[in-house]
Short mmCIF file of C-alpha atoms in Angstrom, two decimals:
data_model
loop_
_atom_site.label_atom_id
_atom_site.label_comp_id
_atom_site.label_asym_id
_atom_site.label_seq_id
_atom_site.Cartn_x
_atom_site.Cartn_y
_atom_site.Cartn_z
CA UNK T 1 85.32 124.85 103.17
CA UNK T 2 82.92 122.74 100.95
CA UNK T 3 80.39 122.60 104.01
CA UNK T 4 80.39 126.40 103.63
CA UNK T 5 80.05 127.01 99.87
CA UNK T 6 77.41 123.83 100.05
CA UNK T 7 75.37 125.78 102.82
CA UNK T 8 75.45 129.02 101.00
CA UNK T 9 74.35 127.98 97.86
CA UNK T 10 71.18 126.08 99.13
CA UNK T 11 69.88 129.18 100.57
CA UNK T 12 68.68 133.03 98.90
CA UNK T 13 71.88 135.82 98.74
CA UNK T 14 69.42 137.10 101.60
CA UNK T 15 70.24 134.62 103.74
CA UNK T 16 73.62 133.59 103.09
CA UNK T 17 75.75 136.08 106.20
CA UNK T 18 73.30 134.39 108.72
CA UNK T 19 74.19 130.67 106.80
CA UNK T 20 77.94 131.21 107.18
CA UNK T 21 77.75 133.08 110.69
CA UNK T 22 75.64 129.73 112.14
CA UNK T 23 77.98 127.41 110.30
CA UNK T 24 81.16 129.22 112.58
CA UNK T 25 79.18 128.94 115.51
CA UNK T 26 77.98 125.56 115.01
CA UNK T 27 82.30 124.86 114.55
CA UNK T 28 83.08 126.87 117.51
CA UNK T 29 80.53 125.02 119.78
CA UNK T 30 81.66 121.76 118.62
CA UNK T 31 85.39 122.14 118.82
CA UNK T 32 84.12 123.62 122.85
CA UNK T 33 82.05 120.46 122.83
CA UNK T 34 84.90 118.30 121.76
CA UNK T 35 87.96 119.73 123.43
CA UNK T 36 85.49 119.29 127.00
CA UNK T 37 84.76 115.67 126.04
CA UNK T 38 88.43 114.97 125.16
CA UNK T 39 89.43 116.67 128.19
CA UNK T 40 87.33 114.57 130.67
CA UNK T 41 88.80 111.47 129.31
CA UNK T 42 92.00 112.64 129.86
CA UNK T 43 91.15 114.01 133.54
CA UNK T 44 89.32 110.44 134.12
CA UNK T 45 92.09 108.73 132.95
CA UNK T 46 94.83 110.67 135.43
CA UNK T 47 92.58 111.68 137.94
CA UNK T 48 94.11 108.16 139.96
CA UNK T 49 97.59 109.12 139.62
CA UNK T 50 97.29 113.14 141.16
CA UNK T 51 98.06 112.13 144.54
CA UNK T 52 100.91 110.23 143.55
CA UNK T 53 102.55 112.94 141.18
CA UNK T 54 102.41 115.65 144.12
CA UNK T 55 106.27 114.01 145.17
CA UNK T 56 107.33 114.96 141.57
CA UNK T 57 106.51 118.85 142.87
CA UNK T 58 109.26 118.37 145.87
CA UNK T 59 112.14 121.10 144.68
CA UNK T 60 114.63 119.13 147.10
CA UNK T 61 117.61 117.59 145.19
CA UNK T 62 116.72 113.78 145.06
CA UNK T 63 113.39 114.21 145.07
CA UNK T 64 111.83 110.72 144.20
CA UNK T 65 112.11 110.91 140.16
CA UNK T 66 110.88 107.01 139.90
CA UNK T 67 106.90 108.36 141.18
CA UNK T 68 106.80 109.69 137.18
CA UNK T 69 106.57 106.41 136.04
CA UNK T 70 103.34 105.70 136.83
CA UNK T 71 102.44 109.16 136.00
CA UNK T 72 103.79 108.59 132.48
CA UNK T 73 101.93 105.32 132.11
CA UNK T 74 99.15 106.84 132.92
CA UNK T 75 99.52 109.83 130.76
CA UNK T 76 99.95 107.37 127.74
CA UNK T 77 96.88 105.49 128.79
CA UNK T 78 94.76 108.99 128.75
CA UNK T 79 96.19 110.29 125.54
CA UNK T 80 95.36 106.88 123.80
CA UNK T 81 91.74 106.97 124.82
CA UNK T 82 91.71 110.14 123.50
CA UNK T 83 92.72 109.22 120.01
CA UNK T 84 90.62 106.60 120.49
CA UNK T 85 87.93 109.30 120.66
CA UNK T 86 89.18 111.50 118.26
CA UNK T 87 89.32 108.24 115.70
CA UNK T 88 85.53 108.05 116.13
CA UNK T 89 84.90 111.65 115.84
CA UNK T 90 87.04 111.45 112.10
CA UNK T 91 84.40 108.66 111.12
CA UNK T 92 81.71 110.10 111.70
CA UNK T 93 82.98 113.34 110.15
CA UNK T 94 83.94 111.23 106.70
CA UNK T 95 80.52 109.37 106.95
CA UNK T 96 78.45 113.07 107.09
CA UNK T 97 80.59 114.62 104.65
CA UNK T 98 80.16 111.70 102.21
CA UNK T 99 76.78 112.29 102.25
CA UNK T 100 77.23 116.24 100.83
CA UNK T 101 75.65 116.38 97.27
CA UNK T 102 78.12 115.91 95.16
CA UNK T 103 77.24 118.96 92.93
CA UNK T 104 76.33 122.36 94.55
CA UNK T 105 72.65 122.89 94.07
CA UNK T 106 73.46 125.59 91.33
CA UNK T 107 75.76 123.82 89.32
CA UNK T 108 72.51 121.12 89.54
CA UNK T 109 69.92 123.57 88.31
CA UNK T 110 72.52 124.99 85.44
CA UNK T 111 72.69 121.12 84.36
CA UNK T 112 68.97 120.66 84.20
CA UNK T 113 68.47 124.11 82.48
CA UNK T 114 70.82 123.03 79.93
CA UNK T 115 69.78 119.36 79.38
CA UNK T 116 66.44 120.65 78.92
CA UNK T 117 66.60 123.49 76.54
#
């Protein structure tokens, strides 16, 4: 929410629906952007092991339940890389938004009004 309220008070009232509207898009696209990233990795990661897990889909009693092992190990190799991933997105994340003013550009022109009158 800061990113929004920061955003619309740098620009005129005039401008501030087509601020906030690119702001949502700009989230939208990147959590597209992100979910298809994260989803490769995943996909990489069990592409291998398809083939394999086909027996699990046998509905015959005593079908072979031991070929989910390596299915399993593989899903918990996929999801880790995505954390991995989605550790290095949260970085970069805290790194941008410590850079955010730490006033809003109004509260910084009300200051220097006041300090100098």
């Amino acid at each position: 929410m800061p990113v929004f309220v920061t955003a619309q008070t740098s620009v005129g009232y005039a401008q501030r629906g087509a601020v906030t509207s690119l702001i949502q898009f700009a989230r939208t696209l990147g959590g597209a952007a992100g979910v298809a990233a994260l989803g490769s990795v995943l996909n990489t990661r069990l592409g291998p092991f398809a083939q394999e897990a086909s027996v699990l889909l046998d509905p015959r009693p005593g079908a072979d339940l031991a070929a989910g092992a390596p299915m399993r190990a593989a899903l918990a190799d996929g999801l880790h890389w995505v954390y991995v991933g989605m550790l290095v997105v949260a970085v970069v994340a805290i790194a941008l938004a410590r850079r955010l003013p730490a006033e809003m550009p109004e509260e910084a022109q009300r200051t220097e009004i006041a300090a100098a009158g």
